[in-house]
mmCIF file of C-alpha atoms and ligand atoms in Angstrom:
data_model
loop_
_atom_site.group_PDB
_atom_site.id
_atom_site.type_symbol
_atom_site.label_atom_id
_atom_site.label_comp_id
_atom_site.label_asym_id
_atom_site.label_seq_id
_atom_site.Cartn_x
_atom_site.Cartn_y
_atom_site.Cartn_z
ATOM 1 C CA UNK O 1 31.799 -170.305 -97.408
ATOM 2 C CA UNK O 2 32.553 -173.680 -97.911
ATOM 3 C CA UNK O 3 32.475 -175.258 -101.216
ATOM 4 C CA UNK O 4 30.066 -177.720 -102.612
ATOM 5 C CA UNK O 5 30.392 -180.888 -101.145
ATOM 6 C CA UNK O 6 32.820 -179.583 -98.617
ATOM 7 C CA UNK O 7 30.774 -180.170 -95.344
ATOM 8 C CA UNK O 8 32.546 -179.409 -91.937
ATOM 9 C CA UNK O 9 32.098 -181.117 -88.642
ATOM 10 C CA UNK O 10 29.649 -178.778 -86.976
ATOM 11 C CA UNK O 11 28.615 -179.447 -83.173
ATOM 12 C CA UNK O 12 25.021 -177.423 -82.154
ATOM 13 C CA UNK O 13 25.226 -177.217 -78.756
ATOM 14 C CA UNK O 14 21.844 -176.103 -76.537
ATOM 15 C CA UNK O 15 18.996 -176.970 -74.033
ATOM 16 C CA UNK O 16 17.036 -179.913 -74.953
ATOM 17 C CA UNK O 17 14.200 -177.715 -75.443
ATOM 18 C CA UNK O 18 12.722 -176.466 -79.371
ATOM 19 C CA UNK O 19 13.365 -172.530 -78.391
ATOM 20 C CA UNK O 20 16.002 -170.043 -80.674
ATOM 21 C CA UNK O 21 17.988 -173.363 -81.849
ATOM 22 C CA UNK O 22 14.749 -174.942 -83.480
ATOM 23 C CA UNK O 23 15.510 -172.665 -87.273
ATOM 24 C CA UNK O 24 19.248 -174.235 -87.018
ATOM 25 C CA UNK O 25 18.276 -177.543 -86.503
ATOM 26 C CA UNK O 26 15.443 -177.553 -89.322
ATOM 27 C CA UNK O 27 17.989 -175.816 -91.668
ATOM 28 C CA UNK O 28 20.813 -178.393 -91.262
ATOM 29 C CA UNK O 29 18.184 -181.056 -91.099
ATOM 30 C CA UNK O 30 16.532 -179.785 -94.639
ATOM 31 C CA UNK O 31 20.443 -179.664 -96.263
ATOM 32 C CA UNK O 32 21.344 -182.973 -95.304
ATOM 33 C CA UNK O 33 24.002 -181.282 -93.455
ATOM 34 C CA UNK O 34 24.948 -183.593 -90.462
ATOM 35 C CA UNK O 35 25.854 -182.044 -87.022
ATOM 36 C CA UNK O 36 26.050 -183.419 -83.665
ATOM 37 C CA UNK O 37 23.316 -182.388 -81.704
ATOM 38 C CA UNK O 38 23.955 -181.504 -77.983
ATOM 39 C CA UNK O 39 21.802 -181.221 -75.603
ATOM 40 C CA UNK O 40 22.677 -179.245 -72.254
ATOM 41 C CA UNK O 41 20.415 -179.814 -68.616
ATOM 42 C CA UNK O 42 19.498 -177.184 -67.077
ATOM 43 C CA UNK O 43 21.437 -178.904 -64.134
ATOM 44 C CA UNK O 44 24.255 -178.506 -65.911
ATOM 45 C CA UNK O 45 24.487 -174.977 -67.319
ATOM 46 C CA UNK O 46 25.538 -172.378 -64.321
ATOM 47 C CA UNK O 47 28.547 -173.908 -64.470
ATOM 48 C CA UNK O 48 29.206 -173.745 -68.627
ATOM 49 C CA UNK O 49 27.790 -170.059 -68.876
ATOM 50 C CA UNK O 50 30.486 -168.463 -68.144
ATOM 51 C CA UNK O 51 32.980 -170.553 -70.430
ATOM 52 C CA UNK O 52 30.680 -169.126 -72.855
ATOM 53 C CA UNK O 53 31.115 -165.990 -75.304
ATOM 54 C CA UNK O 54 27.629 -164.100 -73.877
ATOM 55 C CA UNK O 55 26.736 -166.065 -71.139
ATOM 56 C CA UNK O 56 23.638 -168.016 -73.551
ATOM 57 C CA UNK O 57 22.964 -170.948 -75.766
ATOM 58 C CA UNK O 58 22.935 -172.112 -78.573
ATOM 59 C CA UNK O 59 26.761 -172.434 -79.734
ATOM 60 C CA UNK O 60 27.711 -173.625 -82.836
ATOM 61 C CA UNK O 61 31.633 -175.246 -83.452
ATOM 62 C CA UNK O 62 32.383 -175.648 -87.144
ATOM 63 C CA UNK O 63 35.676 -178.218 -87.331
ATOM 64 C CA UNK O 64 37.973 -177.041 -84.664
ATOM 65 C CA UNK O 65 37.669 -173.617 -84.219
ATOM 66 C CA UNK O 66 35.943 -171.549 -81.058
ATOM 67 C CA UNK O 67 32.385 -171.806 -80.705
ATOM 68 C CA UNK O 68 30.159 -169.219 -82.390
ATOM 69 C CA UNK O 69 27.220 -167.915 -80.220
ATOM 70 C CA UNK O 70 23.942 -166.333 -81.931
ATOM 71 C CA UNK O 71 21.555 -167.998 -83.831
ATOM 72 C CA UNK O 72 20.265 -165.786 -86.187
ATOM 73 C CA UNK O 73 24.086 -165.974 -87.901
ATOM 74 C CA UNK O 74 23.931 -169.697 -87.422
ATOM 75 C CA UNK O 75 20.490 -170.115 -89.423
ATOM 76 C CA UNK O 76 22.030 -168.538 -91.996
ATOM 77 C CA UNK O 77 25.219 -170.287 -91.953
ATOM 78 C CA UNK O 78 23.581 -173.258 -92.252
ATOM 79 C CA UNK O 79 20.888 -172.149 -95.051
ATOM 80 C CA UNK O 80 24.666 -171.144 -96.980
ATOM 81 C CA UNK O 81 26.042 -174.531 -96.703
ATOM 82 C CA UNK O 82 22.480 -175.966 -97.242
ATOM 83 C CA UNK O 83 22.283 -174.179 -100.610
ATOM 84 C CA UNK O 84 25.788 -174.781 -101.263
ATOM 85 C CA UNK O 85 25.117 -178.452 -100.513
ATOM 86 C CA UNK O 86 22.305 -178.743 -103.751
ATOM 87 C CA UNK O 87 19.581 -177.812 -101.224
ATOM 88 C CA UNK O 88 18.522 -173.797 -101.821
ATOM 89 C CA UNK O 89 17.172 -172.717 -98.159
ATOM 90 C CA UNK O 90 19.333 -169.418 -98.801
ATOM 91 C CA UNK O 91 20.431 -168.712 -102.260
ATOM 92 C CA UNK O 92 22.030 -165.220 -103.407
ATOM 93 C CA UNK O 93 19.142 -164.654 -105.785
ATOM 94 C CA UNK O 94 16.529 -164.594 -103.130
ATOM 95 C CA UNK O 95 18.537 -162.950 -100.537
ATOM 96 C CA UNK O 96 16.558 -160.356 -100.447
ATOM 97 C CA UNK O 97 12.906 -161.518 -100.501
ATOM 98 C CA UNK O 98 14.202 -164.209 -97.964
ATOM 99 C CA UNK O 99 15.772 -161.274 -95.775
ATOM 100 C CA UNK O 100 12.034 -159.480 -95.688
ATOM 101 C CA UNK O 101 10.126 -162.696 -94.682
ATOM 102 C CA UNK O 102 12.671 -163.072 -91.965
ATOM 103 C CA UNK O 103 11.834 -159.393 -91.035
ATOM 104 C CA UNK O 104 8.473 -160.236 -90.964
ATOM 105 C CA UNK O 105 8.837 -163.564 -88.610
ATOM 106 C CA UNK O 106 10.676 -161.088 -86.472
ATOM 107 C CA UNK O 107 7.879 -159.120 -86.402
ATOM 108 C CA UNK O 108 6.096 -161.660 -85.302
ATOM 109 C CA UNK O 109 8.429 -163.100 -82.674
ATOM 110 C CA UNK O 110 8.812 -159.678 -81.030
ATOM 111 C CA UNK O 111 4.976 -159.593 -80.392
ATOM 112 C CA UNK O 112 4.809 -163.397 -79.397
ATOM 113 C CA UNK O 113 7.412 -162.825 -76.472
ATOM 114 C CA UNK O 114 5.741 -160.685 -74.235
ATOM 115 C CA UNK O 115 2.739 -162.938 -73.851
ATOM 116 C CA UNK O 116 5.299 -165.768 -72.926
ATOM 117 C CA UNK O 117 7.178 -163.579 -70.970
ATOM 118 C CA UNK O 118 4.650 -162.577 -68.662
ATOM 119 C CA UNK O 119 3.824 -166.044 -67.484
ATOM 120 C CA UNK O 120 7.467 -167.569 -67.416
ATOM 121 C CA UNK O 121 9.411 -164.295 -66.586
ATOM 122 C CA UNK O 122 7.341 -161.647 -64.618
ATOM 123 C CA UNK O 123 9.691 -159.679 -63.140
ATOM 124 C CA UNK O 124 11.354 -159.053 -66.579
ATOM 125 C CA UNK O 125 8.366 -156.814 -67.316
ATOM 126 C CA UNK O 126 8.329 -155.212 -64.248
ATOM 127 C CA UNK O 127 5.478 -157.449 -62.340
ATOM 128 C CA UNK O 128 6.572 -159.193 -58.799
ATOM 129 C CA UNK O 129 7.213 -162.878 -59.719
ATOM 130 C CA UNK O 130 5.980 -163.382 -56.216
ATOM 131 C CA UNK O 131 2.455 -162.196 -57.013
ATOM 132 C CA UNK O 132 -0.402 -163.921 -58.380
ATOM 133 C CA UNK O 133 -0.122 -162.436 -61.944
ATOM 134 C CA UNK O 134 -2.426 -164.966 -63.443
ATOM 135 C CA UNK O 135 -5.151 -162.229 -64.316
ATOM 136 C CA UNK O 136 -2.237 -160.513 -66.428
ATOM 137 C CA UNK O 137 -0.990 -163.400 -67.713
ATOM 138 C CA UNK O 138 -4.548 -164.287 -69.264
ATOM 139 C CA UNK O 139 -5.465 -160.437 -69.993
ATOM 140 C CA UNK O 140 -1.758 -160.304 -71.996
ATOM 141 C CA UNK O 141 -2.217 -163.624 -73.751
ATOM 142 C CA UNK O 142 -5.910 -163.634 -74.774
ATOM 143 C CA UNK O 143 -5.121 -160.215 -76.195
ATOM 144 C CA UNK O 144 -2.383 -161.449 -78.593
ATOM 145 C CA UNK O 145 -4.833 -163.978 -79.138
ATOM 146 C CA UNK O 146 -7.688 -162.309 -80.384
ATOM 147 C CA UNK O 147 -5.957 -158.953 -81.869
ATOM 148 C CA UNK O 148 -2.184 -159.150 -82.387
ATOM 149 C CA UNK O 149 -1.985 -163.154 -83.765
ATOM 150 C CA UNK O 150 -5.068 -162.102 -86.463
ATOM 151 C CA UNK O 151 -3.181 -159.274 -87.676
ATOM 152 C CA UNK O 152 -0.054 -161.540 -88.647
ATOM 153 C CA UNK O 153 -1.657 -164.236 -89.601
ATOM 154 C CA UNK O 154 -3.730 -162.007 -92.180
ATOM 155 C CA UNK O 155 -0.390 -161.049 -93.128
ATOM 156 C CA UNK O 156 0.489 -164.519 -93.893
ATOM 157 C CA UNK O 157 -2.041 -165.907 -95.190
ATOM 158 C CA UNK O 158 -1.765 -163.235 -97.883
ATOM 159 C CA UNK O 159 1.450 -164.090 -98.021
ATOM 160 C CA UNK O 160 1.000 -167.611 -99.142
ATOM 161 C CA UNK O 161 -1.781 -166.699 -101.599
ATOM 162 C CA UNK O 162 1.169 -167.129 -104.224
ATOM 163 C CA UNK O 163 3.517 -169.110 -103.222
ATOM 164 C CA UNK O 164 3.313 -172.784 -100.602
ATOM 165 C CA UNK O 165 6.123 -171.642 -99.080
ATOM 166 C CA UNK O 166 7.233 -167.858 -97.436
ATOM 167 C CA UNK O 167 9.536 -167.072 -100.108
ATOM 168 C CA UNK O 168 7.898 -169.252 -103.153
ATOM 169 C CA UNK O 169 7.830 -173.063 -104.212
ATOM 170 C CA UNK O 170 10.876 -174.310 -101.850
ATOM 171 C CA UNK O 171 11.300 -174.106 -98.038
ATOM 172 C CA UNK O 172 14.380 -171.655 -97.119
ATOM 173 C CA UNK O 173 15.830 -170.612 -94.054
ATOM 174 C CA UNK O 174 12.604 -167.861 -93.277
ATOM 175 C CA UNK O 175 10.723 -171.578 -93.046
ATOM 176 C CA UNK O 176 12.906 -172.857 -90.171
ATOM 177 C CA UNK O 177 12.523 -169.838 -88.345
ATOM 178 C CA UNK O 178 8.521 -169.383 -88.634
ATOM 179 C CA UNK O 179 7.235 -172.926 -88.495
ATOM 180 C CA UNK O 180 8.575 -173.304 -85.056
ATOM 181 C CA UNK O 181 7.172 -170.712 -83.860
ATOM 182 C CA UNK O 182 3.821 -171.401 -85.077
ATOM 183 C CA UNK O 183 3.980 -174.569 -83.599
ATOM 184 C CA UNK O 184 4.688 -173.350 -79.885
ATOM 185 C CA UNK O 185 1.717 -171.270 -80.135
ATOM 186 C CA UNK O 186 -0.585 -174.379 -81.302
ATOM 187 C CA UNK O 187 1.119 -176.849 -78.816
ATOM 188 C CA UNK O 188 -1.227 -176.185 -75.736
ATOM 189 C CA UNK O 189 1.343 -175.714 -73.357
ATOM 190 C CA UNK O 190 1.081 -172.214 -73.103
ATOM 191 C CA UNK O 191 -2.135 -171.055 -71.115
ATOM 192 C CA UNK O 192 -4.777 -169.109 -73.039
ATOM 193 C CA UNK O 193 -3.220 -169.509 -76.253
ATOM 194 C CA UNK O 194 -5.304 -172.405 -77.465
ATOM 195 C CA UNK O 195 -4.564 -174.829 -79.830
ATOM 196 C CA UNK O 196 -7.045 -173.687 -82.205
ATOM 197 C CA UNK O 197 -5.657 -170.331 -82.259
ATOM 198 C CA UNK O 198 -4.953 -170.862 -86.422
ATOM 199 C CA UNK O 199 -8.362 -172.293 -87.311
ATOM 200 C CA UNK O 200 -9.836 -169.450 -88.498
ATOM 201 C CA UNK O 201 -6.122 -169.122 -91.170
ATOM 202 C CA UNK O 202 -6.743 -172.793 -93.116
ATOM 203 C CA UNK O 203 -3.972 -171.544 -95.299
ATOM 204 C CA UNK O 204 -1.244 -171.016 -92.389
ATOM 205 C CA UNK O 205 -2.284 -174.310 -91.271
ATOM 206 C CA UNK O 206 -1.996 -176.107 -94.247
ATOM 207 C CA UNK O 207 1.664 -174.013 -94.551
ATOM 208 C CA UNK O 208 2.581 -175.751 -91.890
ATOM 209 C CA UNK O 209 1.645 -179.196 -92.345
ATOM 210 C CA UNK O 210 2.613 -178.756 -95.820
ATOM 211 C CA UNK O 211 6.116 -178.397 -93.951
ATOM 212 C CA UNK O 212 5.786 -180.578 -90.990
ATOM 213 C CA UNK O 213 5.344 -183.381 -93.795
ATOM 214 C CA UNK O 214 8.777 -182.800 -96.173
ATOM 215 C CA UNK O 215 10.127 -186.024 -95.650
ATOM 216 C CA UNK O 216 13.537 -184.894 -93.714
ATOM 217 C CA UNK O 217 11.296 -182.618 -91.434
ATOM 218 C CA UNK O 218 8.772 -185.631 -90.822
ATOM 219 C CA UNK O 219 11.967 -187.799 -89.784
ATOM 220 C CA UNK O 220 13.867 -185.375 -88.093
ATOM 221 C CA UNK O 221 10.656 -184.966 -85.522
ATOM 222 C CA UNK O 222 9.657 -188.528 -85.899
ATOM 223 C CA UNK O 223 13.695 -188.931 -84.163
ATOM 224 C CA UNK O 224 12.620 -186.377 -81.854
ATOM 225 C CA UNK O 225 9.687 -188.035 -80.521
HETATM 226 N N1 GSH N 1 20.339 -163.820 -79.353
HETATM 227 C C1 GSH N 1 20.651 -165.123 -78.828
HETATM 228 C C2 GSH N 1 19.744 -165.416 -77.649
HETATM 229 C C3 GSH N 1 20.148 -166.700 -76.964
HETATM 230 C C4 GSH N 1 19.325 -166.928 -75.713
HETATM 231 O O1 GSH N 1 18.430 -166.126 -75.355
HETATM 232 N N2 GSH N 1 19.613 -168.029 -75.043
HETATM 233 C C5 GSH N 1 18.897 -168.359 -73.838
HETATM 234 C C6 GSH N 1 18.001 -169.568 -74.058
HETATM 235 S S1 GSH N 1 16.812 -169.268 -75.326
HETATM 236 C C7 GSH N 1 19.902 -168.737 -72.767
HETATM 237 O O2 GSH N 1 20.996 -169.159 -73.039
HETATM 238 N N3 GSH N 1 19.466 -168.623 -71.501
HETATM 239 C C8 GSH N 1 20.245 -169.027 -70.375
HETATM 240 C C9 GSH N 1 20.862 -167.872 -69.647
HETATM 241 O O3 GSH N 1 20.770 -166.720 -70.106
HETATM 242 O O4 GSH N 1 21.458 -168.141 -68.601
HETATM 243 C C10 GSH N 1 20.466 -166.192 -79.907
HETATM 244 O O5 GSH N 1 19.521 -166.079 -80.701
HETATM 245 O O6 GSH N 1 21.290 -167.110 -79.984
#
């Protein structure tokens, strides 16, 4: 790992959509670690997926060497340098506890992709993707709705009984990961998963805005808009 003060040129390189490169962003965007965002069209990605190491985005260059792929092991690359640059989104001493929440936003993810699977990626789950599949598509997404979203959400709000953030009084990477994602379930753009599907969790919402509102986080989105 890089020393303190010791920041390396690093080049992010994905769609220009939120999706798996949100955490990475958020985490070099909390450290005040600069990066050059880049932001690849749809257009123009059959032909740059195979130069690629598994065929997907995001990739991640750090100075001049080859392009790391994954972004689980860039979150955390960037909540090392984060902490290592004065701002503690992944320090040794919480390794652990920070290791469990991201468990649990996994947890969480895992259930959250089927519903969005279903509607953008049918055939993935065995349906035709030439068939009307809308009654699944609702059946599958009010369910996580009204039974699967409760249950983590109970989890989480229990969860923040103690602490403001997942893993106590300072955002760290299990932050960058989850807020996203709670976002994309409240931004209406996904049918039957409405955007008052955390009213009834007043402290997951006020998690949330609580981290929507640290100041880099506010700009980074205000830059976004
Ligand atoms: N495990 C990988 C998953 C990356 C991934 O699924 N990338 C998708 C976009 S979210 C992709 O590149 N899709 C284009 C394709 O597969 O052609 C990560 O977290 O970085």
């Amino acid at each position: 790992m890089h020393a303190s003060k010791t920041i390396p040129k690093i080049v992010l390189t994905y769609f220009n959509i939120q999706g798996v490169a949100e955490k990475v962003r958020l985490a070099l965007t909390l450290g005040n670690i600069p990066f050059q965002d880049t932001r690849v069209s749809f257009p123009e990605w059959p032909a740059m997926k195979t130069t690629t190491p598994y065929g997907q985005l995001p990739l991640m260059t750090i100075d001049d060497a080859p392009p790391f792929a994954q972004s689980a092991a860039m979150l955390r690359y960037a909540g090392k340098l984060a902490t290592s640059n004065g701002c503690p989104l992944y320090p040794d001493e919480d390794y652990l506890k920070i290791e469990e929440a991201l468990g649990f936003v996994s947890d969480i993810q895992r259930a959250w992709r089927i519903p969005v699977l279903v509607g953008i990626d049918p055939a993935s789950l065995g349906h035709d993707p030439s068939a009307d599949n809308s009654d699944v598509v609702k059946k599958v997404r009010s369910d996580f709705v009204a039974n699967a979203l409760p249950k983590y959400l109970t989890f989480l709000t229990a969860k923040l009984a103690s602490s403001p953030y997942l893993c106590g009084s300072h955002p760290t990477i299990a932050d960058c990961e989850l807020v996203p994602v709670l976002n994309r379930m409240t931004c209406g753009q996904v049918d039957h998963v409405p955007t008052t599907c955390l009213d009834d969790f007043p402290t997951v919402q006020e998690y949330v805005a609580r981290f929507m509102e640290l100041e880099t986080v506010k700009a980074w989105y205000e830059s976004q808009a």
